[in-house]
Short mmCIF file of C-alpha atoms in Angstrom, two decimals:
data_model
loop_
_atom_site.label_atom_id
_atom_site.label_comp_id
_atom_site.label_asym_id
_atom_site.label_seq_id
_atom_site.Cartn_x
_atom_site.Cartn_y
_atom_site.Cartn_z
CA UNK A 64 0.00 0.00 0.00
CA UNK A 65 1.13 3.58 -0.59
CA UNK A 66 1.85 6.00 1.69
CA UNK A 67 0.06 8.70 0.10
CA UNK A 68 -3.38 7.90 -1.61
CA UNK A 69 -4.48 10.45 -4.58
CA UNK A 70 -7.50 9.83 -6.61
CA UNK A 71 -6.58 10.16 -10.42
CA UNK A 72 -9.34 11.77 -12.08
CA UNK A 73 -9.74 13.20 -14.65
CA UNK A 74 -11.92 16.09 -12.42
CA UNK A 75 -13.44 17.79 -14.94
CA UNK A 76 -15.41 20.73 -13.91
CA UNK A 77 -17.12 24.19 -15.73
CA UNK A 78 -15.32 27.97 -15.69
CA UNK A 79 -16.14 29.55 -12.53
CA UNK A 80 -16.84 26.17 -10.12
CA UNK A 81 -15.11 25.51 -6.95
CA UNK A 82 -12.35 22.51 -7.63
CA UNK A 83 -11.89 20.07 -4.74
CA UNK A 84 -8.94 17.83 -4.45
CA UNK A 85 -7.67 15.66 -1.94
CA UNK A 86 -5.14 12.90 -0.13
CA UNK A 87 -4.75 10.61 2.16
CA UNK A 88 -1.83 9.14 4.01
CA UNK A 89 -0.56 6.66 6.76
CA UNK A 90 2.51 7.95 8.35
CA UNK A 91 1.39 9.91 11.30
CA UNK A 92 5.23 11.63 11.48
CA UNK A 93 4.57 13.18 8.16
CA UNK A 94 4.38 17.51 9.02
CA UNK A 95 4.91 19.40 5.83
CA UNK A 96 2.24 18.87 3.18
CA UNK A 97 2.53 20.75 -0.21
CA UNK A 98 0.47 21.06 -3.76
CA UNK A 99 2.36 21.39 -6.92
CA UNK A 100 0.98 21.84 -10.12
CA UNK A 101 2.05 20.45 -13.26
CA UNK A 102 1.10 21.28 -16.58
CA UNK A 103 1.44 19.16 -19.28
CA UNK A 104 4.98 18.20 -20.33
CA UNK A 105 6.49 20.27 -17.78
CA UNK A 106 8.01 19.40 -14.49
CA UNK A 107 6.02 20.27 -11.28
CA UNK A 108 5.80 23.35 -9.59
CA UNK A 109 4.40 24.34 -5.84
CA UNK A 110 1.72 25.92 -5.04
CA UNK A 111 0.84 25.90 -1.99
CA UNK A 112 2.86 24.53 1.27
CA UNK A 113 1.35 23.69 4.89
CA UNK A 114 3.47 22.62 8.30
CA UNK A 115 1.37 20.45 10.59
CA UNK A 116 -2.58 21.33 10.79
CA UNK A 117 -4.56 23.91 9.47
CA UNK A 118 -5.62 26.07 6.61
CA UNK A 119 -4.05 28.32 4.68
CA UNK A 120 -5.24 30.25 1.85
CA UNK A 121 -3.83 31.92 -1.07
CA UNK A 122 -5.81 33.90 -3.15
CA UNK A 123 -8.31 31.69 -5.03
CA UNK A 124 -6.15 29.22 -3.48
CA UNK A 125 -7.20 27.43 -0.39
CA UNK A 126 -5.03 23.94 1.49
CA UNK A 127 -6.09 22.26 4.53
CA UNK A 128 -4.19 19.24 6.45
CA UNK A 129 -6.11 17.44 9.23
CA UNK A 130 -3.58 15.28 10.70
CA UNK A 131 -5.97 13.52 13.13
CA UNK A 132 -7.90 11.97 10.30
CA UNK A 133 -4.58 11.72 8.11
CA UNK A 134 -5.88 14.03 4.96
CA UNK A 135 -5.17 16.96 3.14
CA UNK A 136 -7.41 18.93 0.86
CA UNK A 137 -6.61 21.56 -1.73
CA UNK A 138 -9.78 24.00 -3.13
CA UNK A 139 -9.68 26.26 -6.38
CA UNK A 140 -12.63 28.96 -5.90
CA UNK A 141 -13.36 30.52 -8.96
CA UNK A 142 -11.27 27.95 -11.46
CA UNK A 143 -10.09 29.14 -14.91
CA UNK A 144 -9.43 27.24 -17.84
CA UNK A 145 -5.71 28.00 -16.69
CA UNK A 146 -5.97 25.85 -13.72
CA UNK A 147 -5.80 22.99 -15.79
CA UNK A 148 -3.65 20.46 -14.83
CA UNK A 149 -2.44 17.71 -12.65
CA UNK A 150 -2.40 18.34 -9.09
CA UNK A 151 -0.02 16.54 -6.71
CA UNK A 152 0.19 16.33 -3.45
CA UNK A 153 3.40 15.70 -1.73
CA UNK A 154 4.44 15.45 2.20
CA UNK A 155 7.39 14.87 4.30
CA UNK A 156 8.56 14.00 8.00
CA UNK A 157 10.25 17.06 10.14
CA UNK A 158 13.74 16.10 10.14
CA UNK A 159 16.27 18.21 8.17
CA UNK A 160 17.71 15.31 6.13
CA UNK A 161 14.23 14.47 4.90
CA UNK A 162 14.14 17.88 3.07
CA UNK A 163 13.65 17.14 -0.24
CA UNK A 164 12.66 12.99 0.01
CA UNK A 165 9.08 14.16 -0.49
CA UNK A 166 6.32 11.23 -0.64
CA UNK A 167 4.09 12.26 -3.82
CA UNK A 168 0.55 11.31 -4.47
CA UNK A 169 -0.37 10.03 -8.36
CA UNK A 170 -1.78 12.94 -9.03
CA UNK A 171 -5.29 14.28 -10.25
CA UNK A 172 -5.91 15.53 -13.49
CA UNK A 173 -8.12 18.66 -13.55
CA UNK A 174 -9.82 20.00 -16.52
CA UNK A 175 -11.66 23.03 -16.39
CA UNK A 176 -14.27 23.79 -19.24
CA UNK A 177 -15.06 27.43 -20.74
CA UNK B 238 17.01 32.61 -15.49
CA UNK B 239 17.31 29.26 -16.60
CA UNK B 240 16.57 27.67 -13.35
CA UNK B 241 17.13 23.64 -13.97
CA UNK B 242 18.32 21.95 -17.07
CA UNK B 243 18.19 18.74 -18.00
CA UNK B 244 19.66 16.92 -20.80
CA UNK B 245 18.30 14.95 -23.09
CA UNK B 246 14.88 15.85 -23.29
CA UNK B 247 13.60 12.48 -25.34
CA UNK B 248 15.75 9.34 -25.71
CA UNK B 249 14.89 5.90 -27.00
CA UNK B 250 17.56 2.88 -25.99
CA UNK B 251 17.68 -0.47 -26.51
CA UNK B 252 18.06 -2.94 -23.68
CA UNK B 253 21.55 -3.38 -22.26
CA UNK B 254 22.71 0.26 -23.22
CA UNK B 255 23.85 2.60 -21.13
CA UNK B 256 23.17 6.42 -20.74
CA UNK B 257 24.05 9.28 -18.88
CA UNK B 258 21.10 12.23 -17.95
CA UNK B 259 22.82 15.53 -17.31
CA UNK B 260 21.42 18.43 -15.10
CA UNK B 261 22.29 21.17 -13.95
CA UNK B 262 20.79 24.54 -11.70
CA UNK B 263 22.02 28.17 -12.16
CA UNK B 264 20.34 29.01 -8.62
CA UNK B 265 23.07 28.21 -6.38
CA UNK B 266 21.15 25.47 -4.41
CA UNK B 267 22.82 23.16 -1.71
CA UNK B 268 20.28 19.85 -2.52
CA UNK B 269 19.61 18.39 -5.78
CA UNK B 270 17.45 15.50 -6.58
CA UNK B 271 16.26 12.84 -9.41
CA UNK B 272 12.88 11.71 -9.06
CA UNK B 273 11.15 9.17 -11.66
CA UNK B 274 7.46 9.78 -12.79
CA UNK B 275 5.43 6.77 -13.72
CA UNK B 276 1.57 6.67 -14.26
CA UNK B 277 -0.66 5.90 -11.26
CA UNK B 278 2.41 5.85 -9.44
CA UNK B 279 3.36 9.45 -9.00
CA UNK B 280 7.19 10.99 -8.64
CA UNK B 281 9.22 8.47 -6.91
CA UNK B 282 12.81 9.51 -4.98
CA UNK B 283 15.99 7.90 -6.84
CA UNK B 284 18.73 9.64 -5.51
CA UNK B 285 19.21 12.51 -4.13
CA UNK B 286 22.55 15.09 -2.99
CA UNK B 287 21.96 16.95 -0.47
CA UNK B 288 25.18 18.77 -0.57
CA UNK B 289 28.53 18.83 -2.46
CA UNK B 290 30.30 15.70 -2.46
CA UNK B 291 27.55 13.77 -1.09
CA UNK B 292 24.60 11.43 -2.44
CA UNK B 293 22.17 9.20 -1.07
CA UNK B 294 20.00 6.25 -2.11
CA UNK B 295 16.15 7.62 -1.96
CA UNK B 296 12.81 5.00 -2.81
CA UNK B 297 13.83 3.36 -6.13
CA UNK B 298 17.78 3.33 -6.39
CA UNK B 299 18.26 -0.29 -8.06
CA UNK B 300 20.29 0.15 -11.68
CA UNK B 301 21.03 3.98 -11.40
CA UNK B 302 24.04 5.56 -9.99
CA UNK B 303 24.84 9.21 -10.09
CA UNK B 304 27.36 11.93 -9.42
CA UNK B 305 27.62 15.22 -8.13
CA UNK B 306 30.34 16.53 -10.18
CA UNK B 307 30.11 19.86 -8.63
CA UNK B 308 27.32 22.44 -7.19
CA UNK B 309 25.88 23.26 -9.96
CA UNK B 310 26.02 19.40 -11.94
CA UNK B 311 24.38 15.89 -11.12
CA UNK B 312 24.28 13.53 -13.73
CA UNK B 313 21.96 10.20 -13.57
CA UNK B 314 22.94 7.01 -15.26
CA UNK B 315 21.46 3.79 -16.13
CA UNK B 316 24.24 1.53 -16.89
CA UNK B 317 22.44 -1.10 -18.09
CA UNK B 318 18.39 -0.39 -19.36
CA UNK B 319 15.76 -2.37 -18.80
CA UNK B 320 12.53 -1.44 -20.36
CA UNK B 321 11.22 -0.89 -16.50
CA UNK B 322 13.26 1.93 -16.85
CA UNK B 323 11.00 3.33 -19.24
CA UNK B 324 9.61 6.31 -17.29
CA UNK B 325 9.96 10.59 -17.36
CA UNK B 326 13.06 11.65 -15.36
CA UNK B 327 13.10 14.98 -13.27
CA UNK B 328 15.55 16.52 -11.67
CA UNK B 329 15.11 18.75 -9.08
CA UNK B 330 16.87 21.38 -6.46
CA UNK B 331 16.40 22.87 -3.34
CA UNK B 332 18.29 25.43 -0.72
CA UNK B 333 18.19 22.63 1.26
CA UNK B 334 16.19 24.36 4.26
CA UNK B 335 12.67 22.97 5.78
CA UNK B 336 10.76 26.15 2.75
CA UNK B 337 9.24 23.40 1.26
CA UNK B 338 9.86 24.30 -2.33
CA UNK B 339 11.78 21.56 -4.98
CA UNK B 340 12.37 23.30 -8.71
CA UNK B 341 11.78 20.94 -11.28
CA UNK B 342 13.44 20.64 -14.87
CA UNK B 343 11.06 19.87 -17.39
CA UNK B 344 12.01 16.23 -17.45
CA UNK B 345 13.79 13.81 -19.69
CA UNK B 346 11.29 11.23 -21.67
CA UNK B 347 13.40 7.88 -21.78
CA UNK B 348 12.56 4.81 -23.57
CA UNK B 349 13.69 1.71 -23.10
CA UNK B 350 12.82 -1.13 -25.78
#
């Protein structure tokens, strides 16, 4: 079984809808969680990045990490036809060596429709 | 600002050959990384540097070695392909402090037959 769990898609949703995206995991020492994007046939980039629990938010951009229930959610208010792309999520543990060794969900593929 | 390079962008071997993927950053980072992507599996940790003159296995090591020729340089080679090599090669870089960004290259598309 995988450490991190990440539903595929595709997610295909209409200009101007709120895009939901999510992950699960099973390492409880995991304690920075991150979204990159990645557009077709180019390399990842990040987007947002979370320590421990909590929300943050930027812009139309929105990431939450519930560590009780192991899961992290990303949320695109207002998506674009821009915003599509593949979405991964990524975590790793708290020591300084493990900077870098990230644990990376499949991905899900987002299209947004005009 | 070039960021990370990576070189070749598409290659097609034949089992048994041997290659060498070159990258290298212009941003003066400590860490550098390779990472495979494979579908439904995600980006998977081959090796990694995490400073000059040092490298570490990551997830998936097994017929790749590499080299951190210098700073700016780490090169990733399959001495011996197997078509389970088949897969899109990144590599990546980082200051090497807990600010949880990686830069990515735009990845090398290797083929294995």
């Amino acid at each position: 079984q995988k450490e991190v769990e990440q539903d595929p898609g595709p997610l295909s949703v209409p200009e101007g809808a709120i895009v939901s995206l999510n992950c699960t995991y099973s390492n409880s020492a995991f304690q920075y969680f991150m979204w990159y994007r990645q557009y077709s046939r180019k390399g990842p980039e990040l987007l947002m990045y979370t320590y421990s629990s909590g929300n943050k938010e930027d812009g139309r951009f929105t990431a939450q990490v519930d560590k009780s229930s192991k899961y992290i959610s990303l949320f695109i208010r207002d998506s674009q036809p821009s915003d599509s792309a593949t979405y991964l999520c990524a975590m790793t543990t708290s020591t300084t060596d493990s900077w870098g060794k990230l644990q990376f969900g499949a991905g899900t593929q987002v299209v947004v429709t005009p | 600002n070039a960021g990370v390079t990576q070189t070749p962008k598409f290659q097609v071997l034949k089992t048994g050959q041997s290659m060498t993927l070159q990258c290298a950053q212009d941003m003066n980072h400590n860490s550098m990384y390779w990472y495979r992507q494979d579908p439904g599996m995600g980006l998977r940790l081959i090796y990694y540097s995490a400073s000059e003159g040092t490298t570490d296995k990551g997830e998936v090591p097994n017929g790749y070695n590499v080299s951190r020729l210098n700073k700016r340089e780490f090169s990733l080679r399959l001495e011996s392909a197997a078509p389970s090599q088949t897969s899109v090669y990144f590599c990546a870089s980082s200051t090497g402090g807990g600010n949880g960004e990686l830069f990515f290259g735009e990845g090398s598309r290797l083929t294995v037959l």
